[in-house]
Tab-separated table of C-alpha atoms and ligand atoms in Angstrom:
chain	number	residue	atom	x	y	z
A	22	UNK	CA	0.000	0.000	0.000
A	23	UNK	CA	1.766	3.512	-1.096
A	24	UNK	CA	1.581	6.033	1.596
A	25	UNK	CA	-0.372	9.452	0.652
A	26	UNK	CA	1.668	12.233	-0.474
A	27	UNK	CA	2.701	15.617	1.494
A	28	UNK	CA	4.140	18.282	-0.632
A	29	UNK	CA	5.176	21.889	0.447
A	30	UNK	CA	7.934	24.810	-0.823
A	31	UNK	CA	9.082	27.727	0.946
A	32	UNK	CA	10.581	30.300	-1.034
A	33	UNK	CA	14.232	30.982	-0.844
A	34	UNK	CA	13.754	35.248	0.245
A	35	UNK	CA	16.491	35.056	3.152
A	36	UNK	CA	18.092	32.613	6.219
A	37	UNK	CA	15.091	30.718	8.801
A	38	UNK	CA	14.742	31.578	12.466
A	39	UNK	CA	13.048	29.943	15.010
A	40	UNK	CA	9.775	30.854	14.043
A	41	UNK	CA	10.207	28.800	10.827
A	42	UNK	CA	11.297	26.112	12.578
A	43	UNK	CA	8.685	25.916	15.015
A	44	UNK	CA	5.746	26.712	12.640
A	45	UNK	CA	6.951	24.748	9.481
A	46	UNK	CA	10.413	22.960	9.386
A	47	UNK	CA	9.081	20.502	12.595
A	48	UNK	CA	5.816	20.022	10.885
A	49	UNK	CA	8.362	18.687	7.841
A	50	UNK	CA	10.043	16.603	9.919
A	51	UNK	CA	7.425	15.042	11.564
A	52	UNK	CA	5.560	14.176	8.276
A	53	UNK	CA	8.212	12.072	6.665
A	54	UNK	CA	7.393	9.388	9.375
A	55	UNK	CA	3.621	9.072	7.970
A	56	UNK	CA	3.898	9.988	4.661
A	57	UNK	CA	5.791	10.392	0.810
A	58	UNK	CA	6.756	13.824	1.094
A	59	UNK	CA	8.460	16.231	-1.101
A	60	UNK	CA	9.662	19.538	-0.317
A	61	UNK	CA	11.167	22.057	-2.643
A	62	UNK	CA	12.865	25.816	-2.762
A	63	UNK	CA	10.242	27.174	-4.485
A	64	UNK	CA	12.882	29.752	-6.861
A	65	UNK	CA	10.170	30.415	-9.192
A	66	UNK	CA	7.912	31.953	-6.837
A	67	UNK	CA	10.819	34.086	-4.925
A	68	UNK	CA	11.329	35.419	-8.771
A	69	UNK	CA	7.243	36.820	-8.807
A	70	UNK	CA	8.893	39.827	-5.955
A	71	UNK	CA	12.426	39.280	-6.227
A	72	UNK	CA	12.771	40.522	-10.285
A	73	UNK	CA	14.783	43.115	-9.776
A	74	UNK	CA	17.388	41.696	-7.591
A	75	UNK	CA	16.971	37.539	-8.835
A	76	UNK	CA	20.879	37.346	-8.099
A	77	UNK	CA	20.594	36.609	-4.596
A	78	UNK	CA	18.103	34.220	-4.954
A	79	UNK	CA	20.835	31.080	-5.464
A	80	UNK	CA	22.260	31.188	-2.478
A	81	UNK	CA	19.136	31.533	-0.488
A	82	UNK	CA	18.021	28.739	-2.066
A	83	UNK	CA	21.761	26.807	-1.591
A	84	UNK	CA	21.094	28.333	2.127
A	85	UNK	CA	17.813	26.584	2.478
A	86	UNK	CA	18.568	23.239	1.371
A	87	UNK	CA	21.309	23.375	4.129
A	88	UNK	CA	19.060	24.355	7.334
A	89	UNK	CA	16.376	22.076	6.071
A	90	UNK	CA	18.755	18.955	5.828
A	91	UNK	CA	20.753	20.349	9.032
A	92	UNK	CA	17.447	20.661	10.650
A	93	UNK	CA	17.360	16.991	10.027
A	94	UNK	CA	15.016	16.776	6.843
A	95	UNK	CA	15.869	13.163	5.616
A	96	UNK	CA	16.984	12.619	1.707
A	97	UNK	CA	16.429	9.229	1.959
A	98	UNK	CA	12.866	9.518	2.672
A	99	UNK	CA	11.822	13.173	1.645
A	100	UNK	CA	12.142	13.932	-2.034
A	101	UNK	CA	13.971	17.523	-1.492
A	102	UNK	CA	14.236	19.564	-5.073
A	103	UNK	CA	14.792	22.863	-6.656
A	104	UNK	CA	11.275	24.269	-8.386
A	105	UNK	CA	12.885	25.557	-11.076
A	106	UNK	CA	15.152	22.402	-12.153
A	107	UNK	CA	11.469	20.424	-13.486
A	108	UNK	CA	10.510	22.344	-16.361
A	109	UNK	CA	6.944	20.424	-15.985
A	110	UNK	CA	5.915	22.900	-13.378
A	111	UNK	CA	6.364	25.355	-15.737
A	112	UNK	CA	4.229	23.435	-18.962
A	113	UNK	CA	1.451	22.443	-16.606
A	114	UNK	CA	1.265	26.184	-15.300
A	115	UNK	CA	1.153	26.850	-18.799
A	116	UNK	CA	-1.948	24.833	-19.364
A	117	UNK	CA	-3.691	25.761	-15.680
A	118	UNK	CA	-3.148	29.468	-17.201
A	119	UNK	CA	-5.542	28.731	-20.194
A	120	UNK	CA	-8.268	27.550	-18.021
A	121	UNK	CA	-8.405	29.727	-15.268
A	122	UNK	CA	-9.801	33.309	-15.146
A	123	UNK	CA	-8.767	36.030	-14.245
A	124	UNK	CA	-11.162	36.658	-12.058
A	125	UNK	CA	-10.556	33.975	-9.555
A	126	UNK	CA	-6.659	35.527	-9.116
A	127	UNK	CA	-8.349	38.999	-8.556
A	128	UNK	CA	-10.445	38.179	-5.699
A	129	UNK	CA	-7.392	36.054	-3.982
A	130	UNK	CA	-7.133	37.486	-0.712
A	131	UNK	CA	-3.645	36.662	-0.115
A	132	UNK	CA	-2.861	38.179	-3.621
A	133	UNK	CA	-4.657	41.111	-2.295
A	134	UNK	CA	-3.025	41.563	1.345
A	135	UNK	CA	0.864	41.067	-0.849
A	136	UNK	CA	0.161	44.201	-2.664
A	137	UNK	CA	-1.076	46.182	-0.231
A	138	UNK	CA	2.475	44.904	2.214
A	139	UNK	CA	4.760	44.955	-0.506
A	140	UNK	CA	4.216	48.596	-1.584
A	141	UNK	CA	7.739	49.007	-2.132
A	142	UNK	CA	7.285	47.065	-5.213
A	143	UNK	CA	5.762	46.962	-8.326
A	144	UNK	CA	3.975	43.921	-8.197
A	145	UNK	CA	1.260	44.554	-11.209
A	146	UNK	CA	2.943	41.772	-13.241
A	147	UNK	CA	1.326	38.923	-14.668
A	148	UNK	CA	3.763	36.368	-13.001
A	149	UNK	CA	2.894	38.222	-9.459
A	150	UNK	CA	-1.107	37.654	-10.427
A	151	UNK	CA	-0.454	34.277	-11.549
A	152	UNK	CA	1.519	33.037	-8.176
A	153	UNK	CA	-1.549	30.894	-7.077
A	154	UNK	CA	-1.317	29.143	-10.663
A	155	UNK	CA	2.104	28.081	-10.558
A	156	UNK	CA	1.416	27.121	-7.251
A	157	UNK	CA	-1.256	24.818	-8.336
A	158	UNK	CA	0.746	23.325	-10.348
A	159	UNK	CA	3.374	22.265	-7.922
A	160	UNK	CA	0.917	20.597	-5.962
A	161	UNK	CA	-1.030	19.083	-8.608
A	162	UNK	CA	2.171	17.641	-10.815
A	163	UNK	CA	2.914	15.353	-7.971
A	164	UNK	CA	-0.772	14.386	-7.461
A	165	UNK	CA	-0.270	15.711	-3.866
A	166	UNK	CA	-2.557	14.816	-1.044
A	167	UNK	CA	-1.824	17.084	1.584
A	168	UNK	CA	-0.026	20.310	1.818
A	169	UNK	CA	1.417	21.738	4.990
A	170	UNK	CA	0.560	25.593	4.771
A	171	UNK	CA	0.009	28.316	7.141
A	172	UNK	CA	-2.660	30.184	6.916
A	173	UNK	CA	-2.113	32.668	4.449
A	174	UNK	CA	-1.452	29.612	1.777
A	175	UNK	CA	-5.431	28.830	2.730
A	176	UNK	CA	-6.892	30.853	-0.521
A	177	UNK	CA	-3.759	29.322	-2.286
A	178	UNK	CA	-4.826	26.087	-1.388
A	179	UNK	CA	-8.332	26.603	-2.580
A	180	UNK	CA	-7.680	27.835	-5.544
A	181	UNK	CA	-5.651	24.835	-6.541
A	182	UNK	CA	-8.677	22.745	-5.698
A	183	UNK	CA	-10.764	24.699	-8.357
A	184	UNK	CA	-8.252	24.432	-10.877
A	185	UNK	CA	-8.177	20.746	-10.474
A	186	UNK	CA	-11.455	20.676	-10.299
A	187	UNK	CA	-12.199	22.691	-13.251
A	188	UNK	CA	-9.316	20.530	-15.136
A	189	UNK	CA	-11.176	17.161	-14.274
A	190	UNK	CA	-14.600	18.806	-15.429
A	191	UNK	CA	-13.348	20.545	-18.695
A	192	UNK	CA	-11.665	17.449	-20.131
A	193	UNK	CA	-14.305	14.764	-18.616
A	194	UNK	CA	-11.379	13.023	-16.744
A	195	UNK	CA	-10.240	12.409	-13.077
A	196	UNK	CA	-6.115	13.477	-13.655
A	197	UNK	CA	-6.362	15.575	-10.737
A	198	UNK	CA	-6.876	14.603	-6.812
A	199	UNK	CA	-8.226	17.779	-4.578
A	200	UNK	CA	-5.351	18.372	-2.221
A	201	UNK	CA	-6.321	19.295	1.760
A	202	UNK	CA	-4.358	21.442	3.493
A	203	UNK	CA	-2.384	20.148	7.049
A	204	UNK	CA	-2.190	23.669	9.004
A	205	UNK	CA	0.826	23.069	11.639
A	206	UNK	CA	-0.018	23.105	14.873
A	207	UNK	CA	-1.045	26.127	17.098
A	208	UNK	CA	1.343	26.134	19.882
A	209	UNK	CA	3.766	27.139	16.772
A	210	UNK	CA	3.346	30.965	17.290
A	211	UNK	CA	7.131	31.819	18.129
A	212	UNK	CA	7.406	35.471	19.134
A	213	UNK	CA	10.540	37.758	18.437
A	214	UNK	CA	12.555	39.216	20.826
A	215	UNK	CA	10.168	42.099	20.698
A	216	UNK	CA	7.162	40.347	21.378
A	217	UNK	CA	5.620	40.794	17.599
A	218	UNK	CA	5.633	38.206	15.715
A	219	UNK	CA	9.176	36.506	14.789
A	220	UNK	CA	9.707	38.146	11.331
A	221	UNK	CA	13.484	38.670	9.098
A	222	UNK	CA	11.750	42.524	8.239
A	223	UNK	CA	11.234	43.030	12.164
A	224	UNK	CA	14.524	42.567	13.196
A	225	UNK	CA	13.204	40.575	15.912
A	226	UNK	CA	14.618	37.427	14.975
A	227	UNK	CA	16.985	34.704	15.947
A	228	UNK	CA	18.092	32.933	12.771
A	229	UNK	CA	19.055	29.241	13.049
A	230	UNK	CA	22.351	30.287	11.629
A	231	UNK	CA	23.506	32.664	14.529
A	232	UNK	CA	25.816	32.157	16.669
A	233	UNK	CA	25.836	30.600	19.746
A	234	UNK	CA	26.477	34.816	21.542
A	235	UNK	CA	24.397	35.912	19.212
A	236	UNK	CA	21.522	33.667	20.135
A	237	UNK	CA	22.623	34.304	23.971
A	238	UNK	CA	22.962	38.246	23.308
A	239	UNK	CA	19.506	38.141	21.453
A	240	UNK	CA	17.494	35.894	24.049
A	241	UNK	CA	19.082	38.351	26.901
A	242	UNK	CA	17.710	41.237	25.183
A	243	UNK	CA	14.337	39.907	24.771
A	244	UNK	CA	11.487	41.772	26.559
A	245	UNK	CA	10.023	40.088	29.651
A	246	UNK	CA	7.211	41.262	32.326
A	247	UNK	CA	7.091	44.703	31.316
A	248	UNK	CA	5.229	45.549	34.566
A	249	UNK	CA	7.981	43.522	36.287
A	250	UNK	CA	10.468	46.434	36.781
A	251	UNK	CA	12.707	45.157	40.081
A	252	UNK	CA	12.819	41.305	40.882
A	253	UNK	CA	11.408	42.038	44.038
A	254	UNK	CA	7.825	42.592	41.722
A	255	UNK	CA	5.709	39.318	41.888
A	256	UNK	CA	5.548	38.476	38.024
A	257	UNK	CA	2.920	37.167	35.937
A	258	UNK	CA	4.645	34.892	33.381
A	259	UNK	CA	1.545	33.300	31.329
A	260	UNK	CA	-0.166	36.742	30.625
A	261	UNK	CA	2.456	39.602	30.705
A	262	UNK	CA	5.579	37.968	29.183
A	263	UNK	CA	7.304	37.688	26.045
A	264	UNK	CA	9.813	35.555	26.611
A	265	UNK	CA	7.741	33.052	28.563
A	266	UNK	CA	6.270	32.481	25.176
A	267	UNK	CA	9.804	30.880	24.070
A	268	UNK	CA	10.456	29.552	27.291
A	269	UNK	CA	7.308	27.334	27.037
A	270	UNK	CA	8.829	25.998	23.984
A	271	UNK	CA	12.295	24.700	25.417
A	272	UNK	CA	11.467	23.965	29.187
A	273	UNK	CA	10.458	20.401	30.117
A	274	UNK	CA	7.032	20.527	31.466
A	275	UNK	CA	8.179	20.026	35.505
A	276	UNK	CA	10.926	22.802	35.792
A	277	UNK	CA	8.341	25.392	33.966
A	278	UNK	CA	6.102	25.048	36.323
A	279	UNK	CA	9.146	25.961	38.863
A	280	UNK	CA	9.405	28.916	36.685
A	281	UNK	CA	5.942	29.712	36.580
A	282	UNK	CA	6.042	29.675	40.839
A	283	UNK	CA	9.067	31.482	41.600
A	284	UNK	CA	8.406	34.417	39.076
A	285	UNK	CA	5.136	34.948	40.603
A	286	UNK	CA	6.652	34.599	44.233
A	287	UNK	CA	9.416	37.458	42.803
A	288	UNK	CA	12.226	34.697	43.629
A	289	UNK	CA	13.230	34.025	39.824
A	290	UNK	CA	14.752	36.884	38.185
A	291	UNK	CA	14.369	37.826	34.648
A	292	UNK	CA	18.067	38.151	33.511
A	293	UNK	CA	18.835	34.617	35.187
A	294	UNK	CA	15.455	33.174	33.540
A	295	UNK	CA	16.611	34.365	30.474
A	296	UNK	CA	20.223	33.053	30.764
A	297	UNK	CA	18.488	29.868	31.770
A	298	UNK	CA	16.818	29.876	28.200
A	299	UNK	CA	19.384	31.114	26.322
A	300	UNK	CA	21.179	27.629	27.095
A	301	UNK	CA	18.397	25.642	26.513
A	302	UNK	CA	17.931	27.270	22.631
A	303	UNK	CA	21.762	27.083	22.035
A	304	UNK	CA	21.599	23.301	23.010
A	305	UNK	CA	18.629	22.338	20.692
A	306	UNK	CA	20.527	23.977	18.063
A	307	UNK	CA	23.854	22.782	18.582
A	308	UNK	CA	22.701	19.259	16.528
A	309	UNK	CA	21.619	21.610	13.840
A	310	UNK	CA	24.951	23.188	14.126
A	311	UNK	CA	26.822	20.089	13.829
A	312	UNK	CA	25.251	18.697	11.428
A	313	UNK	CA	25.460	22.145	9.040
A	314	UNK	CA	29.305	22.017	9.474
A	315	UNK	CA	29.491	18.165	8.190
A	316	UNK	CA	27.262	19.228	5.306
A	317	UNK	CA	29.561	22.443	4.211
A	318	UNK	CA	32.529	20.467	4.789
A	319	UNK	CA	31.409	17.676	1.905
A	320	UNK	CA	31.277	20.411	-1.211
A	321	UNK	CA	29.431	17.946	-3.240
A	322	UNK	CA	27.014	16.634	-0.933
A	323	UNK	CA	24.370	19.326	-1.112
A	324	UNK	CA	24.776	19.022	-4.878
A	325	UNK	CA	24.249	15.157	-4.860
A	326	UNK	CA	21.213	14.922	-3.047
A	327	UNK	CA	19.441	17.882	-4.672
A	328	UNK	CA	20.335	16.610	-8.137
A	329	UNK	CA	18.932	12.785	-6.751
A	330	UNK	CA	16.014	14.821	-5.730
A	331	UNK	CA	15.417	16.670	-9.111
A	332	UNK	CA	15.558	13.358	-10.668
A	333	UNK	CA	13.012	11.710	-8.792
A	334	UNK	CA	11.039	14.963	-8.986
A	335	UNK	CA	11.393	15.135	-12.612
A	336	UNK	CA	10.460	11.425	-13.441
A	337	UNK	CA	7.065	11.745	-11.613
A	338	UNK	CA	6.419	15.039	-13.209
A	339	UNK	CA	6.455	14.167	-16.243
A	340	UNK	CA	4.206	10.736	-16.008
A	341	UNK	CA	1.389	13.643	-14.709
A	342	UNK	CA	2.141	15.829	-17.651
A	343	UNK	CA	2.094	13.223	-19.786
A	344	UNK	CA	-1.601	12.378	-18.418
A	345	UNK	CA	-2.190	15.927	-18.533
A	346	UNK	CA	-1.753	16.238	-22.376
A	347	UNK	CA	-3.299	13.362	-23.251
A	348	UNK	CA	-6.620	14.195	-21.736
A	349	UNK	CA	-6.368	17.985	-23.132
A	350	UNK	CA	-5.944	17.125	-26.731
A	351	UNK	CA	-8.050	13.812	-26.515
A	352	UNK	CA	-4.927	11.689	-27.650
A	353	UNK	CA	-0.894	10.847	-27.703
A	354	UNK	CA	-0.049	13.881	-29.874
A	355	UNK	CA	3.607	15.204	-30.745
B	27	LIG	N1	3.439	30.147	-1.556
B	27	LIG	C1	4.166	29.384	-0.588
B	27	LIG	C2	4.662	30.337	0.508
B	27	LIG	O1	4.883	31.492	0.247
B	27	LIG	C3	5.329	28.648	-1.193
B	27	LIG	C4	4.872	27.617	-2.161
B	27	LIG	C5	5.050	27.628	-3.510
B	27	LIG	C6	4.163	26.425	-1.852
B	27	LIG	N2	4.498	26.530	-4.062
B	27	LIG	C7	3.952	25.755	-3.086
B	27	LIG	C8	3.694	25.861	-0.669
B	27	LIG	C9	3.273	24.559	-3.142
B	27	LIG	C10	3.012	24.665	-0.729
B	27	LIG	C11	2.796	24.006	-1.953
B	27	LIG	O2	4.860	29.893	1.605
């Protein structure tokens, strides 16, 4: 019995931080144990806001593919590729692009909230409109079950259900499966050292590839009980402060509740609760350390696993696409 399939991309924009990891990379990991999953840099989509500047995009993408595999995605069971290496994505998204109007990409909230964010930029280009297209047809190439999203993919996600829908009806055939989204679980929300929301345009964030002081500089300068001015203050950790948010997310479940006690009793200070977290983040990233210095040391690796990857990618691809024409033009054709 073949297991369902779980594909996702992120798009290669700049270096993860622990909100990534929390929210998506983990939700990755834990996936390959249930299911066929693929995951890809999705290059072609980081071109629809990155056109002016596309020479950075490589190594965010090379960047990627090392802090998901040092994060400990697995090549042997995850098929890990480069969007823009299968050409297929780009003849299906071709095809989706006859069939779907306009209208539908309008009305795309997500499409709408980017413009109105990204005002910097002048995203009224037909590749920026057609983002949810090209995304449909990464998920629907590889016949894709389930997608792992966040909530913004949501109208994404739908939208790829109508366009396989509308495929199947149009050409009287069942090529396409509709594909559910998996949202990642809730307890995800990782806050910056601000308290906002853990973000690379914040500033707030502690990347997976800092340093060991710069992790311990940036969890020391996190914000804590605001109305906590002088340990001597009883605090109120699950309510008034940030970094309780994080420390939730390291601390095993019996010394938190320590925590929890002495701040409110004023015996546990901040600075010393923080230091106390700062070693607890450094030493669940230390393995993704390791592991990130092996991989840089072996040149070729990174190469030889992506290019495996595209392979496997590619040979699936194009059995779909092949599927694909057949049922457009009604028979094998040139
Ligand atoms: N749009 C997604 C994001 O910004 C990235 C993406 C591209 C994607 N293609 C996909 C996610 C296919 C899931 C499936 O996060």
């Amino acid at each position: 019995m073949s297991r369902k399939r779980v594909l996702s991309g992120m798009r290669p924009t700049g270096p993860l931080h622990l909100g990534h990891l929390h929210g998506v990379l983990q939700n990755w990991l834990d996936l390959q144990e249930k299911f066929d999953c693929f995951y890809f840099v999705a290059d072609w989509h980081a071109l629809t806001t990155e056109y002016e500047n596309p020479r950075r995009i490589p190594s965010f993408t090379r960047e990627l593919l090392l802090e998901w595999l040092s994060a400990g995605l697995d090549p042997e069971r995850s098929v890990i590729f480069v969007q823009s290496a299968i050409k297929e994505h780009a003849e299906l998204y071709l095809l989706f692009g006859m069939i779907v109007p306009v209208s539908w990409l309008e009305r795309n909230p997500t499409y709408k909230d980017m413009l109105q964010n990204l005002q910097s930029k002048d995203l009224s280009t037909y590749g920026f409109l057609g983002y949810p297209v090209l995304q449909a047809a990464d998920i629907l190439i590889y016949k894709a079950q389930k997608v792992p999203v966040g909530v913004d993919q949501l109208p994404h996600l739908e939208l790829t259900r109508e366009i396989a829908r509308r495929f199947n009806y149009l050409y009287g055939r069942e090529v396409f499966p509709l594909p559910e989204p998996l949202l990642s679980r809730e307890a995800a929300k990782v806050p910056g050292i601000d308290g906002r929301k853990m973000s690379k345009s914040y500033g707030n964030a502690i990347f997976l590839n800092d340093s060991p002081e710069e992790v311990r500089r940036k969890i020391l300068a996190m914000v804590t009980d605001t109305q906590r001015p002088r340990k001597s203050d009883p605090g109120d950790p699950e309510n008034r402060c940030v970094a309780f948010q994080l420390i939730r997310l390291y601390t095993p479940e019996e010394r938190l509740r320590e925590i929890v006690e002495d701040c409110r009793a004023a015996r546990l200070g901040c600075r010393d609760c923080k230091a106390e977290l700062a070693e607890r983040v450094v030493r669940s990233l230390e393995p993704l350390w390791e592991r990130r210095a092996e991989l840089e040391k072996q040149q070729d690796l990174l190469e030889e696993i992506v290019s495996r990857g595209n392979r496997r990618a590619r040979e699936i691809a194009a059995v779909t696409l092949e599927e694909v024409k057949e049922t457009l033009w009604g028979e094998r054709y040139f």
